[in-house]
Coordinates of N, CA and C in Angstrom, one line a residue:
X13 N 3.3 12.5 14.9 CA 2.6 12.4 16.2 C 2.9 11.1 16.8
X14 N 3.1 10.9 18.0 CA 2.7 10.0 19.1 C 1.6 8.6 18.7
X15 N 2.5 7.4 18.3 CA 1.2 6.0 18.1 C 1.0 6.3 16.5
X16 N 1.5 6.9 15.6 CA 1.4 6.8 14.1 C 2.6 7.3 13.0
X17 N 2.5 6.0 11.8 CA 3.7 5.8 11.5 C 3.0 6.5 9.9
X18 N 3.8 7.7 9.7 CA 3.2 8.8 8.4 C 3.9 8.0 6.8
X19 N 3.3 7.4 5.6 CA 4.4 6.9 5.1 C 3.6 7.7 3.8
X20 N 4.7 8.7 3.2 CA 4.4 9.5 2.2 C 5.4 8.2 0.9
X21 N 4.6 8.5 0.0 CA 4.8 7.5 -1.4 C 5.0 8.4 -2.8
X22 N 6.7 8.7 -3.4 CA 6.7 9.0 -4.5 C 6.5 8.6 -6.0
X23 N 6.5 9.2 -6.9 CA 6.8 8.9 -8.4 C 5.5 7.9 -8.7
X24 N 4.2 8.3 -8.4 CA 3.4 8.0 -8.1 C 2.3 8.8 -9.6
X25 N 2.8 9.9 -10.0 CA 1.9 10.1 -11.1 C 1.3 11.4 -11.0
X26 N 0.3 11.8 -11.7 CA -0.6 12.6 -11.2 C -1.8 11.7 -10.5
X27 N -1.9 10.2 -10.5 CA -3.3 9.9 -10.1 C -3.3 9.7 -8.4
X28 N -1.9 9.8 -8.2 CA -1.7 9.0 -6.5 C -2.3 7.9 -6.0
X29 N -2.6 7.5 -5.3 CA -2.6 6.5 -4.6 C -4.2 6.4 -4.4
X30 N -4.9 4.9 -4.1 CA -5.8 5.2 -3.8 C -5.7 3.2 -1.7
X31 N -6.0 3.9 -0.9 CA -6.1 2.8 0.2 C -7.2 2.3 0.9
X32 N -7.5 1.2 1.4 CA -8.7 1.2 2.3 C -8.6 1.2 3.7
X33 N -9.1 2.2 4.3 CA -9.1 2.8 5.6 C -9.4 1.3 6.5
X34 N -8.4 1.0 7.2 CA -8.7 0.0 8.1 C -8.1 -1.1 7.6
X35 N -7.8 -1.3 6.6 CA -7.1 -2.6 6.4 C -5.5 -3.0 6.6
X36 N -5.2 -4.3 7.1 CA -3.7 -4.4 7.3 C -2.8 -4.5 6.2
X37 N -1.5 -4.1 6.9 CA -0.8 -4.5 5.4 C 0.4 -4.0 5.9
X38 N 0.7 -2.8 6.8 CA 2.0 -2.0 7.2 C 2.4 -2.6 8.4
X39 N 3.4 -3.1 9.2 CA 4.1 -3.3 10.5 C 5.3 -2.6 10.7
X40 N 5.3 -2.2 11.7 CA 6.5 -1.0 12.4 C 7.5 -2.3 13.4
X41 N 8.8 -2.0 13.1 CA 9.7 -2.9 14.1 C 10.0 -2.2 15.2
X42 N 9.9 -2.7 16.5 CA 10.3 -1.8 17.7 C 10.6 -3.1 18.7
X43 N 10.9 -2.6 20.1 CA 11.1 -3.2 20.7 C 10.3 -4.1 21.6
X44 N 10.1 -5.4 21.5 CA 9.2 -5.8 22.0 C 9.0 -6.2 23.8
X45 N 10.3 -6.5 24.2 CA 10.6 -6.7 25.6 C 12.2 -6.6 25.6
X46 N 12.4 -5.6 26.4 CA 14.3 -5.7 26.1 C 14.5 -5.2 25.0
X47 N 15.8 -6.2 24.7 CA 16.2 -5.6 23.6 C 15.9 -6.4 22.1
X48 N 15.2 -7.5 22.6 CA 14.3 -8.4 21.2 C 13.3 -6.9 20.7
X49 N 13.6 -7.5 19.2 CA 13.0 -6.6 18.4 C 11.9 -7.8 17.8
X50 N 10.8 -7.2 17.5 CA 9.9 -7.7 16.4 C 8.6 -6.8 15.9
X51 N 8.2 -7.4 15.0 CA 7.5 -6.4 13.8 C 5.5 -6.4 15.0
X52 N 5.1 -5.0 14.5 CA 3.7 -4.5 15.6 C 2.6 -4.4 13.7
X53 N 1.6 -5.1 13.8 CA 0.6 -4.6 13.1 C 0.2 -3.4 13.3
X54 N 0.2 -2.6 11.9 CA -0.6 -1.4 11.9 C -1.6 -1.2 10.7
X55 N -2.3 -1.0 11.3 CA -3.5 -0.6 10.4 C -3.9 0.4 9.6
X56 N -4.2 1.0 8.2 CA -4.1 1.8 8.0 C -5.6 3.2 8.2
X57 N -5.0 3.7 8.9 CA -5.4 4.8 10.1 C -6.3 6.1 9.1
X58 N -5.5 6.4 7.8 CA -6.1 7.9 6.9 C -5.3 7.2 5.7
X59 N -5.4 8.0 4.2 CA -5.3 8.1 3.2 C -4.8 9.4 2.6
X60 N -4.2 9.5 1.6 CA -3.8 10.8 0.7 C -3.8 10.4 -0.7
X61 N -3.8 11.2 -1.3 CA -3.3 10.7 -3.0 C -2.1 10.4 -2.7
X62 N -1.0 10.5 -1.7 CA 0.1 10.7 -2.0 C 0.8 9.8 -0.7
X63 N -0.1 9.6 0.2 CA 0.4 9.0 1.4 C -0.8 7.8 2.1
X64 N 0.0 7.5 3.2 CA -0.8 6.6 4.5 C -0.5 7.1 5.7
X65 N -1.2 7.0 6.1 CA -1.0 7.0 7.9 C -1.3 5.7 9.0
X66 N -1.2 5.0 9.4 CA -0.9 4.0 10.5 C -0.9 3.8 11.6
X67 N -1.7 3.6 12.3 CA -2.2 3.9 14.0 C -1.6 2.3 14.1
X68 N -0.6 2.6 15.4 CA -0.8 1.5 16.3 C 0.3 1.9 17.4
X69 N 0.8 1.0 18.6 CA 0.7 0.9 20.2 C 2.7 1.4 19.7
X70 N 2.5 2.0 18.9 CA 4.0 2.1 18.7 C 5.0 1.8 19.8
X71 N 6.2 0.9 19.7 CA 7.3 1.1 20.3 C 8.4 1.8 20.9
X72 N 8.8 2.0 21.7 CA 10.1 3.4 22.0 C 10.4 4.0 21.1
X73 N 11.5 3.3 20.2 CA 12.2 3.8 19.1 C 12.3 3.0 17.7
X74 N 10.8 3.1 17.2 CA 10.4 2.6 15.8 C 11.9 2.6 15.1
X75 N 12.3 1.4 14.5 CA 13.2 1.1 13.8 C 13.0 0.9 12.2
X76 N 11.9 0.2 12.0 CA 11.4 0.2 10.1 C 9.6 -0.1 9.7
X77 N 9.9 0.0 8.6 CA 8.0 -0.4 8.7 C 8.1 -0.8 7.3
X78 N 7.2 -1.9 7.4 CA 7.5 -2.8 6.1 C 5.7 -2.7 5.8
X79 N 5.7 -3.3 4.5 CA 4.1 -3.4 4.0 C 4.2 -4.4 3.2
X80 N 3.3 -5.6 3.2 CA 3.2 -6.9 2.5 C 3.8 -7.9 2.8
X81 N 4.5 -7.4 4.2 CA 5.2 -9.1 4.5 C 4.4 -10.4 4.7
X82 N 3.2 -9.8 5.2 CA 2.6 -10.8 6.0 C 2.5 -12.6 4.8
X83 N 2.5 -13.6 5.8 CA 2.6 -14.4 4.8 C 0.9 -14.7 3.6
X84 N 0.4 -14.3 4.4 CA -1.2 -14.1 3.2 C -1.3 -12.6 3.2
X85 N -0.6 -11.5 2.4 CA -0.7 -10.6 2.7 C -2.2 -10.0 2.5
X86 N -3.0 -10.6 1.0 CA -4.7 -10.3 0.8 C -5.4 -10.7 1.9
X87 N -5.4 -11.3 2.9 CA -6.1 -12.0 3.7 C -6.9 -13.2 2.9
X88 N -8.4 -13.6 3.2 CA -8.9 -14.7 2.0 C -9.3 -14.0 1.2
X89 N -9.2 -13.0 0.8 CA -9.9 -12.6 -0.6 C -8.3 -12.2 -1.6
X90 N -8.2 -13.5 -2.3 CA -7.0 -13.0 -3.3 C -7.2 -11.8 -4.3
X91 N -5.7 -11.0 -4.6 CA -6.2 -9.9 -5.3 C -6.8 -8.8 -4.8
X92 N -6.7 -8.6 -3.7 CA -7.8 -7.6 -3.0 C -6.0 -6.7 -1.5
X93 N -5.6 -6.1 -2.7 CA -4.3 -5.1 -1.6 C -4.7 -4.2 -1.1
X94 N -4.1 -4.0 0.1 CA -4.5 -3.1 0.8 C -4.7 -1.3 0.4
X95 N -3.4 -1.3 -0.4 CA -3.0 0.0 -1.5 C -2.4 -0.1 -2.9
X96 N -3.3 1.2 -3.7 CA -3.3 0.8 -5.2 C -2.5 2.1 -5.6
X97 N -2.1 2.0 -6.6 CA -1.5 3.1 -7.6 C -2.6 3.7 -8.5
X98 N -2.8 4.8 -9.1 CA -4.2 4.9 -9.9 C -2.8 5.6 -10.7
X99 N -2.9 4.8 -12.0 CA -2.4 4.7 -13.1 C -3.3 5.4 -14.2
X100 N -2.5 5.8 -15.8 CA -3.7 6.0 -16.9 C -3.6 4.6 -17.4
X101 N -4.9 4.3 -18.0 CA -4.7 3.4 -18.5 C -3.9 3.4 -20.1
X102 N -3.4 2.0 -20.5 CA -3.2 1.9 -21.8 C -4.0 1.9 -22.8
X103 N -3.5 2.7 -23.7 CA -3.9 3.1 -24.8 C -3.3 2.4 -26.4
X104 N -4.4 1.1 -26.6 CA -4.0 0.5 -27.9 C -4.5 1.0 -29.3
X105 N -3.5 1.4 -30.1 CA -3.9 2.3 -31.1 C -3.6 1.4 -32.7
X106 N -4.3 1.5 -33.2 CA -4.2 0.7 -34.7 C -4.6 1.5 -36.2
X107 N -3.2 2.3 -36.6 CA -3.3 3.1 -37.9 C -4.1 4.5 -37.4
X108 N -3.3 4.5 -35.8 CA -3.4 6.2 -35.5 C -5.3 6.1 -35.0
X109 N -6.2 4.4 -34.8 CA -7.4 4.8 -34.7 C -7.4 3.9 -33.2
X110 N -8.2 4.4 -32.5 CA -8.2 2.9 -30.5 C -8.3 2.0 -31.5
X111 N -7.4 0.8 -30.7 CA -8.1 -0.5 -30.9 C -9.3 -0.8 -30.7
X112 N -9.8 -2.0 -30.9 CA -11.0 -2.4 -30.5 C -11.1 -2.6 -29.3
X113 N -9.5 -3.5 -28.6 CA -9.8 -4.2 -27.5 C -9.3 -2.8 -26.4
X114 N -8.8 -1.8 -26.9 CA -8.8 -0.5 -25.8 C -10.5 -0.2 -25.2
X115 N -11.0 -0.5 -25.8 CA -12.7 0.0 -25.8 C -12.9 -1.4 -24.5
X116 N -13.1 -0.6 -23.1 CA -13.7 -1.3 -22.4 C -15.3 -0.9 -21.4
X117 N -16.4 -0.6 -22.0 CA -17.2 -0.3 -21.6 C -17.6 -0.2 -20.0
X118 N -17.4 1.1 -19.2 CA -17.8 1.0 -17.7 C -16.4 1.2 -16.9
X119 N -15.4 1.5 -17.6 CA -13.9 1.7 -17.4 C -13.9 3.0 -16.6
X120 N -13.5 3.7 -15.8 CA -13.1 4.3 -15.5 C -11.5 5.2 -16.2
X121 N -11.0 6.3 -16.0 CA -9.9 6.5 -17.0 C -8.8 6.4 -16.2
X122 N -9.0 5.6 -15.3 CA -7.9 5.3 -14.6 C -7.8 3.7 -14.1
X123 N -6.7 3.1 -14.0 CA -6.5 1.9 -13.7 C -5.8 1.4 -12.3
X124 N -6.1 0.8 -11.7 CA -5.7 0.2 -10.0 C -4.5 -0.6 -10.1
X125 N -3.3 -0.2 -9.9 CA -2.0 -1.2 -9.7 C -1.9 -1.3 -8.5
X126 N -1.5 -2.8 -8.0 CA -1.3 -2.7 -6.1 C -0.2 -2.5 -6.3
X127 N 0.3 -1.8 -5.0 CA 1.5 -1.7 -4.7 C 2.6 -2.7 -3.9
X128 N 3.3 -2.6 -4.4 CA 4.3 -4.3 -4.5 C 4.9 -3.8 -2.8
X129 N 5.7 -4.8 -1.9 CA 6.0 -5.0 -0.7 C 7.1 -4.0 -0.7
X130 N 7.5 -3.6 0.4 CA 8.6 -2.7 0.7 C 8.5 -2.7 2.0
X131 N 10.4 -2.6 2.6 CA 10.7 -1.9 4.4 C 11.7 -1.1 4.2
X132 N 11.2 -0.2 5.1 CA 11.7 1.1 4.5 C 12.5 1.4 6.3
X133 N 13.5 2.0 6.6 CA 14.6 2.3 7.6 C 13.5 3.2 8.2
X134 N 13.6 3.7 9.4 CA 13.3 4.8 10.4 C 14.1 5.9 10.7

């Protein structure tokens, strides 16, 4: 559609993806006046297990869209990315029994990896 940039994400797992609606992190390159190119903040618009979607003032002919360039990509809160991987967690096993230190009380069975920068062609 018209003003949003769809960015589906593989090899992802069964747990997919998990994003926070509204926060920055993706920019689309287009044409800014002429024929200067530079990068448009976009915000992230919807969520999927599997994808994002990205509202913004889109350009003519979107050229790439990158995620994490920005130079403080967390904003002030370090550690805090826009989009995570939901991983299983690891499993430490000692004579076939969990470890001790696998035992993490209040864990959920899944784990949060952010997802590392990428620009991807148009």
């Amino acid at each position: 559609r018209a003003g949003e940039v769809r960015v589906v994400l593989g090899g992802l797992g069964s747990g997919g993806l998990t994003a926070a609606v509204g926060s920055v992190g993706f920019e689309v390159l287009g044409n800014c006046s002429g024929t200067t190119l530079c990068w448009h903040s976009s915000p992230i618009a919807a969520a999927s297990a599997s994808g994002v979607v990205s509202l913004t003032s889109l350009p003519d002919a979107p050229r790439a869209v990158r995620y994490l360039w920005y130079l403080a990509p967390y904003g002030v809160q370090p550690f805090r990315a826009p989009v995570y991987a939901n991983a299983a967690p690891i499993r430490l096993e000692s004579a076939g029994a969990p470890h001790p230190a696998a035992a993490r009380p209040g864990q959920d069975d899944e784990e949060l990896l952010p997802l590392g920068p990428f620009v991807l062609p148009l």
